[in-house]
Amino acid sequence: MIISSPYKRAIKSATPFAKTISKEIIKDERLSERVLSSKDHSNWLEMLEDSFTELDLCYPGGESSKQAMNRGITVIEDVLTCSSNHIMLVTHGNLMALMIKHFQPSFGFKQWHQLSNPDVYSLVFEDYIPKIQRIWID
């Protein structure tokens, strides 16, 4: 099963693998990119860093880290109830970082900043305990 953000670049990233394994890509709005603010800000990077520390911080027209994290986690909660053992989620760096942070609170702005594009992490639950590992090789 492949579930992706409906954004074109996410679908484009998922398509080669989907073709290889002959699976359809399921689009899910909950995996859409997080909007930090509805306005452009020259200090957006500083704003983003602050949002990793203050999870409830919400800029006008944007979404707090906690809101985005919860949105992404609902996808994981849903797929944990399905019968498929291997599920690929395709999302955007900021949301992915926040989803990882949910399970590994030490994952923060610094780790987000070190993500490559693309990047791949594995999330495996062993006895209900999440194990997260970066599996992308640059």
Tab-separated table of C-alpha atoms in Angstrom:
chain	number	residue	atom	x	y	z
A	1	MET	CA	0.000	0.000	0.000
A	2	ILE	CA	1.290	3.450	-0.937
A	3	ILE	CA	-0.323	6.529	0.581
A	4	SER	CA	0.859	9.946	-0.526
A	5	SER	CA	0.342	13.629	-0.125
A	6	PRO	CA	-1.734	14.789	-3.089
A	7	TYR	CA	0.938	17.351	-4.045
A	8	LYS	CA	2.438	16.704	-7.483
A	9	ARG	CA	6.030	16.386	-6.253
A	10	ALA	CA	5.042	13.733	-3.688
A	11	ILE	CA	3.138	11.743	-6.302
A	12	LYS	CA	6.104	12.080	-8.667
A	13	SER	CA	8.412	10.705	-5.955
A	14	ALA	CA	6.145	7.714	-5.283
A	15	THR	CA	5.344	6.808	-8.894
A	16	PRO	CA	8.500	4.823	-9.885
A	17	PHE	CA	8.189	2.559	-6.838
A	18	ALA	CA	4.427	2.199	-7.303
A	19	LYS	CA	5.002	1.061	-10.898
A	20	THR	CA	7.705	-1.382	-9.799
A	21	ILE	CA	5.398	-3.112	-7.322
A	22	SER	CA	2.223	-2.583	-9.403
A	23	LYS	CA	0.373	-0.653	-6.709
A	24	GLU	CA	-1.880	2.358	-6.932
A	25	ILE	CA	-1.031	5.508	-5.038
A	26	ILE	CA	-3.717	6.520	-2.568
A	27	LYS	CA	-3.830	10.292	-2.115
A	28	ASP	CA	-4.414	11.514	1.434
A	29	GLU	CA	-4.785	15.215	2.246
A	30	ARG	CA	-3.516	14.563	5.767
A	31	LEU	CA	-0.030	14.064	4.307
A	32	SER	CA	-0.057	17.493	2.638
A	33	GLU	CA	2.755	19.890	3.326
A	34	ARG	CA	2.508	21.910	6.515
A	35	VAL	CA	1.781	25.607	6.053
A	36	LEU	CA	3.868	27.631	8.496
A	37	SER	CA	2.131	30.921	7.668
A	38	SER	CA	-0.100	32.273	4.944
A	39	LYS	CA	2.380	35.101	4.339
A	40	ASP	CA	5.993	34.987	3.180
A	41	HIS	CA	8.487	35.953	5.874
A	42	SER	CA	12.184	36.655	5.393
A	43	ASN	CA	12.861	34.995	8.765
A	44	TRP	CA	10.836	31.850	7.991
A	45	LEU	CA	13.716	29.569	8.985
A	46	GLU	CA	13.868	31.135	12.444
A	47	MET	CA	10.085	30.868	12.682
A	48	LEU	CA	10.277	27.199	11.741
A	49	GLU	CA	12.970	26.572	14.348
A	50	ASP	CA	10.817	28.229	17.012
A	51	SER	CA	7.889	26.011	15.998
A	52	PHE	CA	9.925	22.891	16.767
A	53	THR	CA	10.506	24.171	20.313
A	54	GLU	CA	7.068	25.642	20.933
A	55	LEU	CA	4.770	23.020	19.428
A	56	ASP	CA	1.629	25.127	19.965
A	57	LEU	CA	3.116	28.189	18.243
A	58	CYS	CA	0.863	29.082	15.324
A	59	TYR	CA	1.524	31.908	12.894
A	60	PRO	CA	-1.363	33.676	11.119
A	61	GLY	CA	-2.843	31.489	8.418
A	62	GLY	CA	-0.585	28.597	9.396
A	63	GLU	CA	-0.667	25.396	11.345
A	64	SER	CA	1.136	24.737	14.624
A	65	SER	CA	3.619	21.895	14.852
A	66	LYS	CA	1.259	20.062	17.178
A	67	GLN	CA	-1.658	20.392	14.737
A	68	ALA	CA	0.455	19.181	11.810
A	69	MET	CA	1.948	16.354	13.871
A	70	ASN	CA	-1.479	15.161	14.975
A	71	ARG	CA	-2.747	15.303	11.392
A	72	GLY	CA	0.113	13.120	10.178
A	73	ILE	CA	-0.102	10.700	13.072
A	74	THR	CA	-3.763	9.972	12.278
A	75	VAL	CA	-2.556	8.433	9.001
A	76	ILE	CA	-0.181	6.139	10.906
A	77	GLU	CA	-2.920	5.212	13.371
A	78	ASP	CA	-5.224	4.331	10.481
A	79	VAL	CA	-2.678	2.169	8.652
A	80	LEU	CA	-1.842	0.283	11.833
A	81	THR	CA	-5.386	-1.088	11.783
A	82	CYS	CA	-5.228	-2.379	8.201
A	83	SER	CA	-4.108	-5.827	7.137
A	84	SER	CA	-1.138	-4.716	5.043
A	85	ASN	CA	2.257	-5.293	6.657
A	86	HIS	CA	4.267	-2.923	4.477
A	87	ILE	CA	2.978	0.573	3.899
A	88	MET	CA	4.758	3.465	2.256
A	89	LEU	CA	3.784	6.990	3.288
A	90	VAL	CA	4.950	9.838	1.073
A	91	THR	CA	4.915	13.293	2.614
A	92	HIS	CA	6.997	16.439	2.939
A	93	GLY	CA	10.080	17.085	5.075
A	94	ASN	CA	8.542	19.267	7.757
A	95	LEU	CA	5.561	16.991	8.318
A	96	MET	CA	7.755	13.901	8.251
A	97	ALA	CA	10.061	15.455	10.853
A	98	LEU	CA	7.082	16.234	13.072
A	99	MET	CA	5.725	12.699	12.695
A	100	ILE	CA	9.115	11.308	13.710
A	101	LYS	CA	9.202	13.776	16.625
A	102	HIS	CA	5.912	12.322	17.867
A	103	PHE	CA	7.644	8.978	18.447
A	104	GLN	CA	11.136	10.344	19.122
A	105	PRO	CA	10.816	13.706	20.942
A	106	SER	CA	14.527	14.507	20.536
A	107	PHE	CA	14.037	14.802	16.753
A	108	GLY	CA	13.908	18.527	16.146
A	109	PHE	CA	14.832	21.429	13.935
A	110	LYS	CA	18.479	20.348	13.660
A	111	GLN	CA	17.463	16.892	12.404
A	112	TRP	CA	14.896	18.419	10.025
A	113	HIS	CA	17.645	20.665	8.664
A	114	GLN	CA	19.838	17.600	8.015
A	115	LEU	CA	17.194	15.774	5.973
A	116	SER	CA	18.068	15.155	2.355
A	117	ASN	CA	15.584	15.534	-0.448
A	118	PRO	CA	14.364	12.871	-0.898
A	119	ASP	CA	14.841	11.056	2.378
A	120	VAL	CA	13.493	7.755	3.652
A	121	TYR	CA	12.834	6.586	7.184
A	122	SER	CA	11.514	3.242	8.343
A	123	LEU	CA	8.997	3.046	11.178
A	124	VAL	CA	8.527	-0.458	12.542
A	125	PHE	CA	6.432	-1.388	15.539
A	126	GLU	CA	7.796	-4.269	17.595
A	127	ASP	CA	5.486	-5.191	20.456
A	128	TYR	CA	3.839	-1.766	20.046
A	129	ILE	CA	7.203	-0.035	20.470
A	130	PRO	CA	8.163	2.180	17.511
A	131	LYS	CA	11.620	1.803	16.041
A	132	ILE	CA	12.679	4.565	13.671
A	133	GLN	CA	15.647	4.283	11.357
A	134	ARG	CA	16.896	6.359	8.460
A	135	ILE	CA	17.345	4.043	5.490
A	136	TRP	CA	18.110	6.528	2.700
A	137	ILE	CA	21.674	6.510	1.452
A	138	ASP	CA	22.752	9.799	-0.153
